[in-house]
mmCIF file of C-alpha atoms in Angstrom:
data_model
loop_
_atom_site.group_PDB
_atom_site.id
_atom_site.type_symbol
_atom_site.label_atom_id
_atom_site.label_comp_id
_atom_site.label_asym_id
_atom_site.label_seq_id
_atom_site.Cartn_x
_atom_site.Cartn_y
_atom_site.Cartn_z
ATOM 1 C CA MET A 1 28.478 12.429 -2.780
ATOM 2 C CA ARG A 2 25.656 13.567 -0.491
ATOM 3 C CA PHE A 3 24.499 11.782 2.838
ATOM 4 C CA GLY A 4 21.313 10.729 4.212
ATOM 5 C CA MET A 5 20.037 9.161 7.257
ATOM 6 C CA PHE A 6 17.562 5.993 7.566
ATOM 7 C CA PHE A 7 14.865 6.142 10.192
ATOM 8 C CA GLU A 8 13.587 2.384 10.354
ATOM 9 C CA LEU A 9 12.798 2.793 13.882
ATOM 10 C CA GLN A 10 13.753 -0.753 14.949
ATOM 11 C CA LEU A 11 12.609 -1.853 18.345
ATOM 12 C CA PRO A 12 13.592 -5.493 19.396
ATOM 13 C CA ARG A 13 11.759 -7.329 22.067
ATOM 14 C CA PRO A 14 11.339 -7.493 24.943
ATOM 15 C CA TRP A 15 9.305 -4.334 25.172
ATOM 16 C CA ALA A 16 8.461 -2.109 28.177
ATOM 17 C CA ASP A 17 5.994 0.660 28.649
ATOM 18 C CA GLY A 18 7.626 3.966 27.259
ATOM 19 C CA ASP A 19 9.948 2.200 24.734
ATOM 20 C CA GLU A 20 8.357 3.445 21.550
ATOM 21 C CA ARG A 21 8.037 6.998 22.915
ATOM 22 C CA ARG A 22 11.676 6.946 23.920
ATOM 23 C CA LEU A 23 12.717 5.442 20.524
ATOM 24 C CA ILE A 24 10.899 8.222 18.635
ATOM 25 C CA GLY A 25 12.379 10.886 20.882
ATOM 26 C CA ASN A 26 15.938 9.375 20.268
ATOM 27 C CA ALA A 27 15.367 9.135 16.580
ATOM 28 C CA LEU A 28 14.478 13.053 16.501
ATOM 29 C CA GLU A 29 17.672 13.806 18.367
ATOM 30 C CA TRP A 30 19.646 11.833 15.806
ATOM 31 C CA ALA A 31 18.011 13.887 13.183
ATOM 32 C CA GLU A 32 19.121 17.053 14.967
ATOM 33 C CA ILE A 33 22.781 15.860 15.178
ATOM 34 C CA GLY A 34 22.549 14.927 11.484
ATOM 35 C CA ASP A 35 21.303 18.214 10.500
ATOM 36 C CA ARG A 36 24.150 20.026 12.400
ATOM 37 C CA ILE A 37 26.767 17.670 10.993
ATOM 38 C CA GLY A 38 25.879 18.202 7.425
ATOM 39 C CA ILE A 39 23.715 15.161 6.584
ATOM 40 C CA GLY A 40 21.526 16.511 3.910
ATOM 41 C CA TYR A 41 18.506 14.101 4.030
ATOM 42 C CA GLY A 42 16.347 12.270 6.530
ATOM 43 C CA TRP A 43 14.425 9.251 5.295
ATOM 44 C CA ALA A 44 11.553 7.523 7.084
ATOM 45 C CA GLN A 45 10.011 4.312 5.942
ATOM 46 C CA GLU A 46 6.428 3.531 5.731
ATOM 47 C CA HIS A 47 5.718 0.108 7.052
ATOM 48 C CA HIS A 48 2.874 -1.716 8.702
ATOM 49 C CA PHE A 49 2.734 -4.716 11.220
ATOM 50 C CA LEU A 50 6.466 -5.410 10.903
ATOM 51 C CA GLU A 51 7.057 -5.896 14.671
ATOM 52 C CA GLU A 52 10.569 -5.211 15.751
ATOM 53 C CA TYR A 53 11.915 -4.607 12.295
ATOM 54 C CA SER A 54 10.178 -1.281 11.729
ATOM 55 C CA HIS A 55 7.913 0.789 13.956
ATOM 56 C CA SER A 56 7.795 3.496 11.300
ATOM 57 C CA THR A 57 4.152 3.235 10.443
ATOM 58 C CA ALA A 58 3.361 7.077 10.008
ATOM 59 C CA PRO A 59 6.275 8.624 8.431
ATOM 60 C CA GLU A 60 4.341 11.857 7.508
ATOM 61 C CA VAL A 61 3.950 12.568 11.287
ATOM 62 C CA PHE A 62 7.517 11.654 12.196
ATOM 63 C CA LEU A 63 9.015 13.827 9.300
ATOM 64 C CA ALA A 64 6.891 16.764 10.157
ATOM 65 C CA ALA A 65 8.598 16.780 13.585
ATOM 66 C CA VAL A 66 12.095 16.345 11.755
ATOM 67 C CA GLY A 67 11.247 19.190 9.847
ATOM 68 C CA GLN A 68 10.697 21.451 12.955
ATOM 69 C CA ARG A 69 13.731 20.067 14.507
ATOM 70 C CA THR A 70 16.021 20.815 11.847
ATOM 71 C CA THR A 71 16.863 23.796 9.468
ATOM 72 C CA ARG A 72 18.819 22.256 6.364
ATOM 73 C CA MET A 73 18.046 18.587 6.215
ATOM 74 C CA ARG A 74 15.628 17.474 3.645
ATOM 75 C CA VAL A 75 12.691 15.341 4.768
ATOM 76 C CA GLY A 76 12.270 12.204 2.712
ATOM 77 C CA HIS A 77 9.573 9.699 2.563
ATOM 78 C CA GLY A 78 11.432 6.548 2.021
ATOM 79 C CA ILE A 79 8.938 5.345 1.064
ATOM 80 C CA THR A 80 5.178 6.281 0.772
ATOM 81 C CA LEU A 81 3.129 3.156 -0.070
ATOM 82 C CA MET A 82 1.338 4.082 -3.273
ATOM 83 C CA PRO A 83 -1.313 1.361 -4.018
ATOM 84 C CA ALA A 84 -4.556 3.256 -3.306
ATOM 85 C CA PRO A 85 -5.693 0.720 -0.725
ATOM 86 C CA TYR A 86 -2.867 1.879 1.470
ATOM 87 C CA ASN A 87 -3.035 5.708 0.583
ATOM 88 C CA HIS A 88 -5.533 7.303 -1.792
ATOM 89 C CA PRO A 89 -3.689 9.257 -4.336
ATOM 90 C CA ALA A 90 -5.436 12.499 -3.256
ATOM 91 C CA ARG A 91 -4.433 11.977 0.448
ATOM 92 C CA VAL A 92 -0.819 11.401 -0.610
ATOM 93 C CA ALA A 93 -0.995 14.629 -2.739
ATOM 94 C CA GLU A 94 -2.401 16.596 0.335
ATOM 95 C CA ARG A 95 0.106 15.174 2.825
ATOM 96 C CA ILE A 96 3.169 15.608 0.594
ATOM 97 C CA SER A 97 2.139 19.197 -0.217
ATOM 98 C CA MET A 98 1.392 20.065 3.473
ATOM 99 C CA LEU A 99 4.843 18.517 4.638
ATOM 100 C CA ASP A 100 6.446 20.603 1.866
ATOM 101 C CA LEU A 101 4.753 23.660 3.280
ATOM 102 C CA VAL A 102 5.527 22.875 6.728
ATOM 103 C CA SER A 103 9.019 22.183 6.014
ATOM 104 C CA GLY A 104 9.821 25.105 4.006
ATOM 105 C CA GLY A 105 10.152 23.182 0.588
ATOM 106 C CA ARG A 106 12.345 20.282 1.848
ATOM 107 C CA VAL A 107 10.415 17.285 0.922
ATOM 108 C CA GLU A 108 11.779 14.321 -1.144
ATOM 109 C CA TRP A 109 8.874 12.155 -2.286
ATOM 110 C CA GLY A 110 9.835 8.513 -2.160
ATOM 111 C CA THR A 111 7.420 5.870 -3.348
ATOM 112 C CA GLY A 112 6.915 2.180 -3.574
ATOM 113 C CA GLU A 113 4.582 -0.872 -3.735
ATOM 114 C CA SER A 114 5.320 -2.986 -0.684
ATOM 115 C CA SER A 115 6.031 -6.718 -1.012
ATOM 116 C CA SER A 116 5.429 -8.392 2.473
ATOM 117 C CA ARG A 117 2.382 -10.643 2.885
ATOM 118 C CA LEU A 118 1.674 -9.007 6.364
ATOM 119 C CA GLU A 119 1.093 -5.607 4.693
ATOM 120 C CA LEU A 120 -0.482 -6.483 1.290
ATOM 121 C CA GLU A 121 -2.982 -8.866 2.369
ATOM 122 C CA ALA A 122 -4.100 -6.664 5.534
ATOM 123 C CA PHE A 123 -4.831 -3.814 3.046
ATOM 124 C CA GLY A 124 -6.397 -5.959 0.331
ATOM 125 C CA VAL A 125 -3.640 -5.303 -2.142
ATOM 126 C CA ASP A 126 -3.092 -8.064 -4.555
ATOM 127 C CA TYR A 127 0.570 -9.025 -5.304
ATOM 128 C CA ILE A 128 0.096 -9.329 -9.052
ATOM 129 C CA ASP A 129 -1.570 -5.819 -9.290
ATOM 130 C CA LYS A 130 0.632 -3.838 -7.070
ATOM 131 C CA ARG A 131 2.911 -2.667 -9.643
ATOM 132 C CA ALA A 132 0.155 -1.322 -11.932
ATOM 133 C CA MET A 133 -1.389 0.309 -8.569
ATOM 134 C CA TRP A 134 1.867 2.001 -7.846
ATOM 135 C CA ALA A 135 2.300 3.502 -11.378
ATOM 136 C CA GLU A 136 -1.349 4.542 -11.567
ATOM 137 C CA SER A 137 -1.226 6.439 -8.102
ATOM 138 C CA VAL A 138 2.150 8.060 -8.601
ATOM 139 C CA ARG A 139 1.264 9.426 -12.010
ATOM 140 C CA GLU A 140 -2.117 10.626 -10.745
ATOM 141 C CA ALA A 141 -0.914 12.179 -7.349
ATOM 142 C CA ALA A 142 1.801 14.057 -9.332
ATOM 143 C CA LYS A 143 -0.931 15.660 -11.466
ATOM 144 C CA MET A 144 -2.992 16.537 -8.490
ATOM 145 C CA MET A 145 -0.015 18.581 -6.976
ATOM 146 C CA CYS A 146 0.091 20.755 -10.105
ATOM 147 C CA SER A 147 -3.241 20.898 -11.627
ATOM 148 C CA GLU A 148 -5.926 23.477 -10.706
ATOM 149 C CA PRO A 149 -8.151 21.698 -10.906
ATOM 150 C CA TYR A 150 -7.039 18.157 -11.327
ATOM 151 C CA PRO A 151 -9.104 16.820 -14.241
ATOM 152 C CA GLY A 152 -10.260 13.571 -12.609
ATOM 153 C CA TYR A 153 -9.459 10.032 -13.580
ATOM 154 C CA GLU A 154 -11.309 6.747 -14.355
ATOM 155 C CA GLY A 155 -8.800 3.890 -13.902
ATOM 156 C CA ARG A 156 -8.740 0.173 -13.206
ATOM 157 C CA HIS A 157 -7.495 0.610 -9.425
ATOM 158 C CA PHE A 158 -9.040 3.852 -8.384
ATOM 159 C CA SER A 159 -11.341 6.677 -9.735
ATOM 160 C CA MET A 160 -11.788 10.420 -8.724
ATOM 161 C CA PRO A 161 -13.803 13.066 -10.287
ATOM 162 C CA SER A 162 -12.452 16.474 -11.030
ATOM 163 C CA ARG A 163 -11.387 18.247 -7.819
ATOM 164 C CA ASN A 164 -8.922 21.034 -6.978
ATOM 165 C CA VAL A 165 -6.590 19.173 -4.589
ATOM 166 C CA ILE A 166 -5.134 21.560 -2.033
ATOM 167 C CA PRO A 167 -2.673 22.769 -0.715
ATOM 168 C CA LYS A 168 -0.128 22.895 -3.370
ATOM 169 C CA PRO A 169 3.601 22.188 -2.609
ATOM 170 C CA VAL A 170 6.360 24.700 -2.287
ATOM 171 C CA GLN A 171 8.491 22.818 -4.767
ATOM 172 C CA ARG A 172 6.909 22.903 -8.286
ATOM 173 C CA PRO A 173 5.519 20.982 -10.004
ATOM 174 C CA HIS A 174 6.002 18.584 -7.191
ATOM 175 C CA PRO A 175 8.852 17.507 -4.910
ATOM 176 C CA PRO A 176 11.485 15.187 -6.207
ATOM 177 C CA LEU A 177 10.215 11.622 -6.899
ATOM 178 C CA TRP A 178 11.968 8.571 -6.031
ATOM 179 C CA VAL A 179 11.058 4.816 -5.998
ATOM 180 C CA ALA A 180 12.352 1.847 -3.949
ATOM 181 C CA CYS A 181 14.390 -0.368 -5.989
ATOM 182 C CA THR A 182 15.216 -3.905 -4.816
ATOM 183 C CA ASN A 183 16.410 -5.480 -7.916
ATOM 184 C CA ARG A 184 17.836 -4.376 -11.393
ATOM 185 C CA ASP A 185 14.444 -4.601 -13.060
ATOM 186 C CA THR A 186 13.132 -1.889 -10.714
ATOM 187 C CA LEU A 187 16.274 0.211 -11.112
ATOM 188 C CA LYS A 188 15.994 0.297 -14.836
ATOM 189 C CA LEU A 189 12.274 0.999 -14.628
ATOM 190 C CA ALA A 190 12.993 4.003 -12.279
ATOM 191 C CA ALA A 191 15.456 5.319 -14.791
ATOM 192 C CA ARG A 192 12.818 4.851 -17.776
ATOM 193 C CA LEU A 193 10.287 6.769 -15.763
ATOM 194 C CA GLY A 194 12.827 9.675 -14.614
ATOM 195 C CA ILE A 195 12.514 8.614 -10.870
ATOM 196 C CA GLY A 196 15.340 8.652 -8.524
ATOM 197 C CA ALA A 197 16.314 5.205 -7.404
ATOM 198 C CA LEU A 198 16.242 4.370 -3.676
ATOM 199 C CA THR A 199 18.329 1.119 -3.783
ATOM 200 C CA PHE A 200 17.907 -0.003 -0.143
ATOM 201 C CA SER A 201 20.734 -2.594 -0.406
ATOM 202 C CA PHE A 202 24.109 -3.057 0.848
ATOM 203 C CA MET A 203 26.668 -3.236 -1.982
ATOM 204 C CA ASP A 204 30.349 -3.034 -2.579
ATOM 205 C CA ALA A 205 31.795 -0.566 -4.984
ATOM 206 C CA ASP A 206 32.022 -2.842 -7.922
ATOM 207 C CA GLU A 207 28.172 -3.767 -7.751
ATOM 208 C CA ALA A 208 27.333 -0.196 -7.081
ATOM 209 C CA ARG A 209 29.069 0.995 -10.223
ATOM 210 C CA PHE A 210 27.189 -1.608 -12.220
ATOM 211 C CA TRP A 211 23.868 -0.438 -10.856
ATOM 212 C CA VAL A 212 24.695 3.190 -11.329
ATOM 213 C CA ASN A 213 26.092 2.858 -14.999
ATOM 214 C CA GLU A 214 22.862 0.772 -15.891
ATOM 215 C CA TYR A 215 20.673 3.428 -14.205
ATOM 216 C CA TYR A 216 22.120 6.469 -16.167
ATOM 217 C CA GLU A 217 22.507 4.547 -19.509
ATOM 218 C CA THR A 218 18.779 3.616 -19.445
ATOM 219 C CA PHE A 219 17.864 7.303 -18.360
ATOM 220 C CA ARG A 220 19.746 8.920 -21.245
ATOM 221 C CA LYS A 221 18.225 6.396 -23.879
ATOM 222 C CA GLU A 222 14.749 5.715 -22.722
ATOM 223 C CA CYS A 223 13.241 8.120 -20.185
ATOM 224 C CA ARG A 224 9.669 8.964 -20.536
ATOM 225 C CA PRO A 225 8.694 10.606 -17.150
ATOM 226 C CA LEU A 226 5.934 9.321 -15.010
ATOM 227 C CA GLY A 227 5.777 12.328 -13.125
ATOM 228 C CA GLN A 228 5.777 16.098 -14.069
ATOM 229 C CA ALA A 229 9.555 16.381 -13.520
ATOM 230 C CA VAL A 230 12.482 14.139 -13.548
ATOM 231 C CA ASN A 231 14.978 13.313 -10.694
ATOM 232 C CA PRO A 232 17.947 11.387 -11.959
ATOM 233 C CA ASN A 233 19.620 10.237 -8.959
ATOM 234 C CA VAL A 234 20.747 6.845 -7.460
ATOM 235 C CA ALA A 235 21.033 6.523 -3.546
ATOM 236 C CA MET A 236 22.355 3.428 -1.786
ATOM 237 C CA LEU A 237 22.273 2.224 1.800
ATOM 238 C CA ALA A 238 25.283 1.779 4.112
ATOM 239 C CA GLY A 239 25.414 0.527 7.879
ATOM 240 C CA VAL A 240 27.453 2.736 9.806
ATOM 241 C CA LEU A 241 28.891 2.729 13.520
ATOM 242 C CA CYS A 242 32.024 4.766 13.907
ATOM 243 C CA HIS A 243 34.453 4.600 16.671
ATOM 244 C CA ARG A 244 38.100 5.506 16.706
ATOM 245 C CA ASP A 245 38.875 1.639 18.059
ATOM 246 C CA ALA A 246 38.194 -0.796 15.360
ATOM 247 C CA SER A 247 37.264 -3.626 17.830
ATOM 248 C CA THR A 248 35.033 -1.341 19.802
ATOM 249 C CA ALA A 249 33.197 -0.260 16.466
ATOM 250 C CA ALA A 250 32.905 -4.054 15.512
ATOM 251 C CA ALA A 251 31.525 -5.012 19.104
ATOM 252 C CA ARG A 252 29.064 -2.158 18.825
ATOM 253 C CA GLY A 253 28.052 -2.215 15.477
ATOM 254 C CA VAL A 254 27.963 -5.552 13.632
ATOM 255 C CA ARG A 255 25.134 -7.391 15.485
ATOM 256 C CA GLY A 256 22.819 -4.665 14.912
ATOM 257 C CA GLN A 257 23.495 -4.509 11.281
ATOM 258 C CA GLN A 258 23.052 -8.251 10.987
ATOM 259 C CA PHE A 259 19.796 -7.909 12.686
ATOM 260 C CA PHE A 260 18.583 -5.510 10.205
ATOM 261 C CA LYS A 261 19.280 -7.741 7.278
ATOM 262 C CA TRP A 262 17.736 -10.842 9.220
ATOM 263 C CA ALA A 263 14.645 -9.201 10.285
ATOM 264 C CA LEU A 264 14.159 -7.954 6.779
ATOM 265 C CA ALA A 265 14.610 -11.627 5.436
ATOM 266 C CA HIS A 266 12.093 -12.853 8.230
ATOM 267 C CA TYR A 267 9.410 -10.690 6.854
ATOM 268 C CA TYR A 268 10.161 -10.877 3.127
ATOM 269 C CA ARG A 269 11.703 -14.372 2.472
ATOM 270 C CA PHE A 270 11.804 -17.075 5.085
ATOM 271 C CA GLY A 271 9.865 -16.067 7.993
ATOM 272 C CA ALA A 272 6.715 -17.555 9.839
ATOM 273 C CA HIS A 273 5.247 -15.066 11.904
ATOM 274 C CA VAL A 274 2.674 -15.055 14.598
ATOM 275 C CA PRO A 275 1.470 -11.434 15.076
ATOM 276 C CA GLY A 276 2.068 -10.254 18.626
ATOM 277 C CA ARG A 277 3.713 -13.400 19.731
ATOM 278 C CA THR A 278 6.949 -14.065 17.364
ATOM 279 C CA ASN A 279 9.914 -12.657 19.232
ATOM 280 C CA LEU A 280 12.298 -11.835 16.244
ATOM 281 C CA TRP A 281 15.379 -10.704 18.605
ATOM 282 C CA GLU A 282 15.148 -14.049 20.331
ATOM 283 C CA GLU A 283 15.029 -16.069 17.060
ATOM 284 C CA PHE A 284 17.670 -13.910 15.635
ATOM 285 C CA GLN A 285 20.103 -14.583 18.453
ATOM 286 C CA ARG A 286 19.622 -18.276 17.966
ATOM 287 C CA ALA A 287 20.231 -18.240 14.285
ATOM 288 C CA GLU A 288 23.545 -18.511 12.424
ATOM 289 C CA PRO A 289 24.442 -15.100 11.150
ATOM 290 C CA GLU A 290 24.891 -14.940 7.452
ATOM 291 C CA PRO A 291 27.799 -13.309 6.000
ATOM 292 C CA MET A 292 27.003 -9.713 5.308
ATOM 293 C CA ALA A 293 28.231 -7.167 2.680
ATOM 294 C CA GLY A 294 28.281 -3.494 3.497
ATOM 295 C CA LEU A 295 29.944 -3.516 6.643
ATOM 296 C CA GLY A 296 32.788 -1.010 5.742
ATOM 297 C CA GLY A 297 30.890 1.616 7.519
ATOM 298 C CA VAL A 298 31.492 -0.192 10.954
ATOM 299 C CA GLY A 299 34.825 0.840 12.155
ATOM 300 C CA PRO A 300 37.318 3.651 12.672
ATOM 301 C CA PRO A 301 37.098 6.945 10.719
ATOM 302 C CA GLU A 302 39.868 6.060 8.233
ATOM 303 C CA GLN A 303 38.129 2.747 7.361
ATOM 304 C CA VAL A 304 34.601 4.366 6.948
ATOM 305 C CA ALA A 305 36.020 7.331 4.873
ATOM 306 C CA ALA A 306 37.725 4.809 2.617
ATOM 307 C CA HIS A 307 34.582 2.690 2.116
ATOM 308 C CA PHE A 308 32.564 5.978 1.496
ATOM 309 C CA ARG A 309 35.176 7.059 -1.041
ATOM 310 C CA GLU A 310 34.776 3.791 -3.124
ATOM 311 C CA LEU A 311 31.038 4.270 -3.429
ATOM 312 C CA GLU A 312 31.660 8.008 -4.301
ATOM 313 C CA ASN A 313 34.003 6.873 -7.035
ATOM 314 C CA ALA A 314 31.327 4.299 -8.143
ATOM 315 C CA GLY A 315 29.056 7.211 -9.082
ATOM 316 C CA VAL A 316 26.621 6.660 -6.075
ATOM 317 C CA ASP A 317 24.865 10.257 -5.727
ATOM 318 C CA GLN A 318 23.611 9.910 -2.217
ATOM 319 C CA LEU A 319 24.540 7.275 0.590
ATOM 320 C CA ILE A 320 21.864 6.942 3.094
ATOM 321 C CA LEU A 321 23.309 5.898 6.414
ATOM 322 C CA LEU A 322 21.648 2.986 8.598
ATOM 323 C CA GLN A 323 22.780 4.548 11.724
ATOM 324 C CA GLN A 324 20.525 2.389 14.037
ATOM 325 C CA GLY A 325 20.102 -1.428 13.838
ATOM 326 C CA GLY A 326 18.736 -3.800 16.367
ATOM 327 C CA ASP A 327 19.410 -2.784 19.938
ATOM 328 C CA TYR A 328 22.022 -0.018 19.558
ATOM 329 C CA PRO A 329 22.133 2.045 22.603
ATOM 330 C CA HIS A 330 21.105 5.756 21.994
ATOM 331 C CA GLU A 331 24.454 7.113 23.327
ATOM 332 C CA HIS A 332 26.385 4.734 20.772
ATOM 333 C CA VAL A 333 24.424 6.065 17.964
ATOM 334 C CA CYS A 334 25.176 9.755 18.966
ATOM 335 C CA GLU A 335 28.926 9.157 19.623
ATOM 336 C CA SER A 336 28.991 7.644 16.110
ATOM 337 C CA LEU A 337 27.225 10.446 14.378
ATOM 338 C CA GLU A 338 29.331 12.966 16.125
ATOM 339 C CA LEU A 339 32.566 11.319 14.962
ATOM 340 C CA LEU A 340 31.403 11.163 11.516
ATOM 341 C CA GLY A 341 30.669 14.850 11.496
ATOM 342 C CA GLN A 342 34.294 15.523 12.813
ATOM 343 C CA ALA A 343 36.386 13.052 10.835
ATOM 344 C CA VAL A 344 34.488 11.755 7.849
ATOM 345 C CA LEU A 345 32.158 13.800 6.125
ATOM 346 C CA PRO A 346 33.887 17.263 5.557
ATOM 347 C CA GLU A 347 35.922 15.996 2.798
ATOM 348 C CA PHE A 348 32.942 14.723 0.854
ATOM 349 C CA ALA A 349 31.198 18.236 1.154
ATOM 350 C CA GLU A 350 34.068 19.775 -0.241
ATOM 351 C CA ARG A 351 33.761 17.805 -3.463
ATOM 352 C CA ASP A 352 30.055 17.508 -3.742
ATOM 353 C CA GLU A 353 29.312 21.105 -5.099
ATOM 354 C CA GLU A 354 31.668 20.784 -8.146
ATOM 355 C CA ARG A 355 30.505 17.044 -8.737
ATOM 356 C CA THR A 356 26.963 18.112 -8.670
ATOM 357 C CA ARG A 357 27.635 20.962 -11.125
ATOM 358 C CA ARG A 358 29.444 18.680 -13.590
ATOM 359 C CA LYS A 359 26.607 15.986 -13.422
ATOM 360 C CA ALA A 360 23.929 18.775 -13.989
ATOM 361 C CA GLN A 361 25.879 19.921 -17.118
ATOM 362 C CA GLU A 362 26.399 16.470 -18.560
ATOM 363 C CA LEU A 363 22.748 15.472 -18.213
ATOM 364 C CA GLU A 364 21.202 18.596 -19.367
ATOM 365 C CA PRO A 365 20.412 17.652 -22.962
ATOM 366 C CA TYR A 366 18.880 14.334 -21.805
ATOM 367 C CA VAL A 367 16.704 16.023 -19.134
ATOM 368 C CA GLU A 368 15.597 18.419 -21.803
ATOM 369 C CA LEU A 369 14.711 15.463 -23.959
ATOM 370 C CA ALA A 370 12.925 13.722 -21.211
ATOM 371 C CA MET A 371 10.789 16.692 -20.267
ATOM 372 C CA ALA A 372 9.612 17.045 -23.758
ATOM 373 C CA ARG A 373 7.944 13.675 -23.401
ATOM 374 C CA VAL A 374 5.899 14.844 -20.345
ATOM 375 C CA PRO A 375 2.353 14.469 -21.403
ATOM 376 C CA GLU A 376 0.266 17.652 -21.000
ATOM 377 C CA ILE A 377 -2.523 17.555 -18.486
ATOM 378 C CA ALA A 378 -5.854 17.865 -20.040
ATOM 379 C CA GLU A 379 -7.842 20.947 -19.170
ATOM 380 C CA PRO A 380 -11.057 19.610 -17.693
ATOM 381 C CA PRO A 381 -14.539 21.233 -18.479
ATOM 382 C CA LEU A 382 -15.512 23.097 -15.401
ATOM 383 C CA ALA A 383 -18.108 21.221 -13.541
ATOM 384 C CA VAL A 384 -20.597 22.644 -10.924
ATOM 385 C CA VAL A 385 -20.745 20.342 -7.938
ATOM 386 C CA GLU A 386 -24.081 21.177 -6.053
ATOM 387 C CA SER A 387 -24.335 20.425 -2.233
ATOM 388 C CA TYR A 388 -26.558 17.478 -1.217
ATOM 389 C CA PRO A 389 -29.460 19.552 -0.102
ATOM 390 C CA ARG A 390 -29.392 21.849 -3.275
ATOM 391 C CA LEU A 391 -29.147 18.702 -5.258
ATOM 392 C CA TRP A 392 -32.227 17.207 -3.492
ATOM 393 C CA GLU A 393 -34.120 20.362 -3.846
ATOM 394 C CA GLY A 394 -33.436 20.496 -7.485
ATOM 395 C CA GLY A 395 -34.759 17.047 -8.140
ATOM 396 C CA GLY A 396 -31.394 15.261 -8.316
ATOM 397 C CA VAL A 397 -32.637 12.606 -6.027
ATOM 398 C CA THR A 398 -35.629 10.459 -7.128
ATOM 399 C CA ASP A 399 -36.201 8.198 -4.204
ATOM 400 C CA ASP A 400 -39.854 8.072 -3.446
ATOM 401 C CA GLN A 401 -38.937 8.391 0.110
ATOM 402 C CA VAL A 402 -38.347 12.167 -0.460
ATOM 403 C CA GLY A 403 -41.388 13.119 -2.382
ATOM 404 C CA THR A 404 -42.949 16.519 -1.491
ATOM 405 C CA ARG A 405 -41.040 16.443 1.938
ATOM 406 C CA ARG A 406 -37.701 16.901 0.284
ATOM 407 C CA ALA A 407 -36.766 19.986 2.512
ATOM 408 C CA LEU A 408 -37.982 18.428 5.644
ATOM 409 C CA ASP A 409 -36.126 15.206 4.943
ATOM 410 C CA ALA A 410 -32.814 16.991 3.880
ATOM 411 C CA THR A 411 -31.070 16.238 7.197
ATOM 412 C CA SER A 412 -32.001 12.653 7.547
ATOM 413 C CA LEU A 413 -30.984 11.978 3.892
ATOM 414 C CA TRP A 414 -27.605 13.867 4.444
ATOM 415 C CA ARG A 415 -26.992 11.596 7.417
ATOM 416 C CA MET A 416 -27.973 8.282 5.431
ATOM 417 C CA HIS A 417 -25.697 9.322 2.342
ATOM 418 C CA VAL A 418 -22.536 10.548 4.135
ATOM 419 C CA GLY A 419 -22.450 8.239 7.128
ATOM 420 C CA GLY A 420 -24.453 9.461 10.072
ATOM 421 C CA HIS A 421 -22.669 12.842 10.910
ATOM 422 C CA SER A 422 -24.902 15.933 11.399
ATOM 423 C CA GLY A 423 -22.164 18.658 11.133
ATOM 424 C CA GLY A 424 -19.666 19.381 8.761
#
């Protein structure tokens, strides 16, 4: 089983000047430690307006920094919001490809729809349409990364003419594709579409085994890829705070993990939020904490390793560690990661290579069958795209305003059509 780390970038109130800068600097240090101790993936979320719960609003910037501070860790979008009002598919293709180039081919492309009201309504995304928007944008962005040129698309939620989207990624046809899965329906959809499942949920071994088996059974029987490649993998989340003394680990770790779950529920389930005013940390401290699964990773090394082994035996491909929750002090996170590297992770690394080989061998015929179902990308007729002044000179604009003064008015027309800029 492989390991990742999760950068939600939580920042409970009260805030002081410089807190966000310190948080980002601390997170980059955690990434450096993770890379050194053998954690293979760093996942950064894209969220907007979810104060205190997640200040990870521009993961492409953060992950570029992670890529420069690490040498082995793969840099994962966990996730990119794919409905076009959040991120136009061409911009996603450009950013993913550029990050893949900057990181030397280490990108994991996680995707999702979003489901919080604060985010959806602010960007004009209809809750009913968001799944269709996601599928449309993922399919087309994947094509953009491996087509030269992209043939263009006329769709319900976005349209784009034929263009050659550059740069192209290191990993061909595109980096490994994932989707956030919060329920079994989305998990099975991921398997049907040949996409890795990012199940950002805390589970015990029995529940994890059920999800893993359902995913791979669906993949074997029903996979018709949405992208241009398949990525059969299941990743799950585990809260972690490791200390050799069990009581110290609990005192340091439980409350932060509870805040993660409570703040998530505030934004997605029960909350009434006043932007810029609601104090989540204060409300959390007044609330009665709910029982919480997935705390096997908060404890001494032997307990943490035993919990991880249970999930490994359940078939989980990657365990993503939530190493920061709530108000964890930076030094506690660093101490926990160092101890994990010394006393927990080495045994899993020893088993991973053989396990990965067996899995690839077992899935090979199903992957071949799925890849045979990838639709071919149509070869577009080559189209000439004339510059605006050339178009106007050639009679492409019929506005009476132009008339015989077409050449003289080119600059003013250019400004009118593209938004008031005079240089390019």
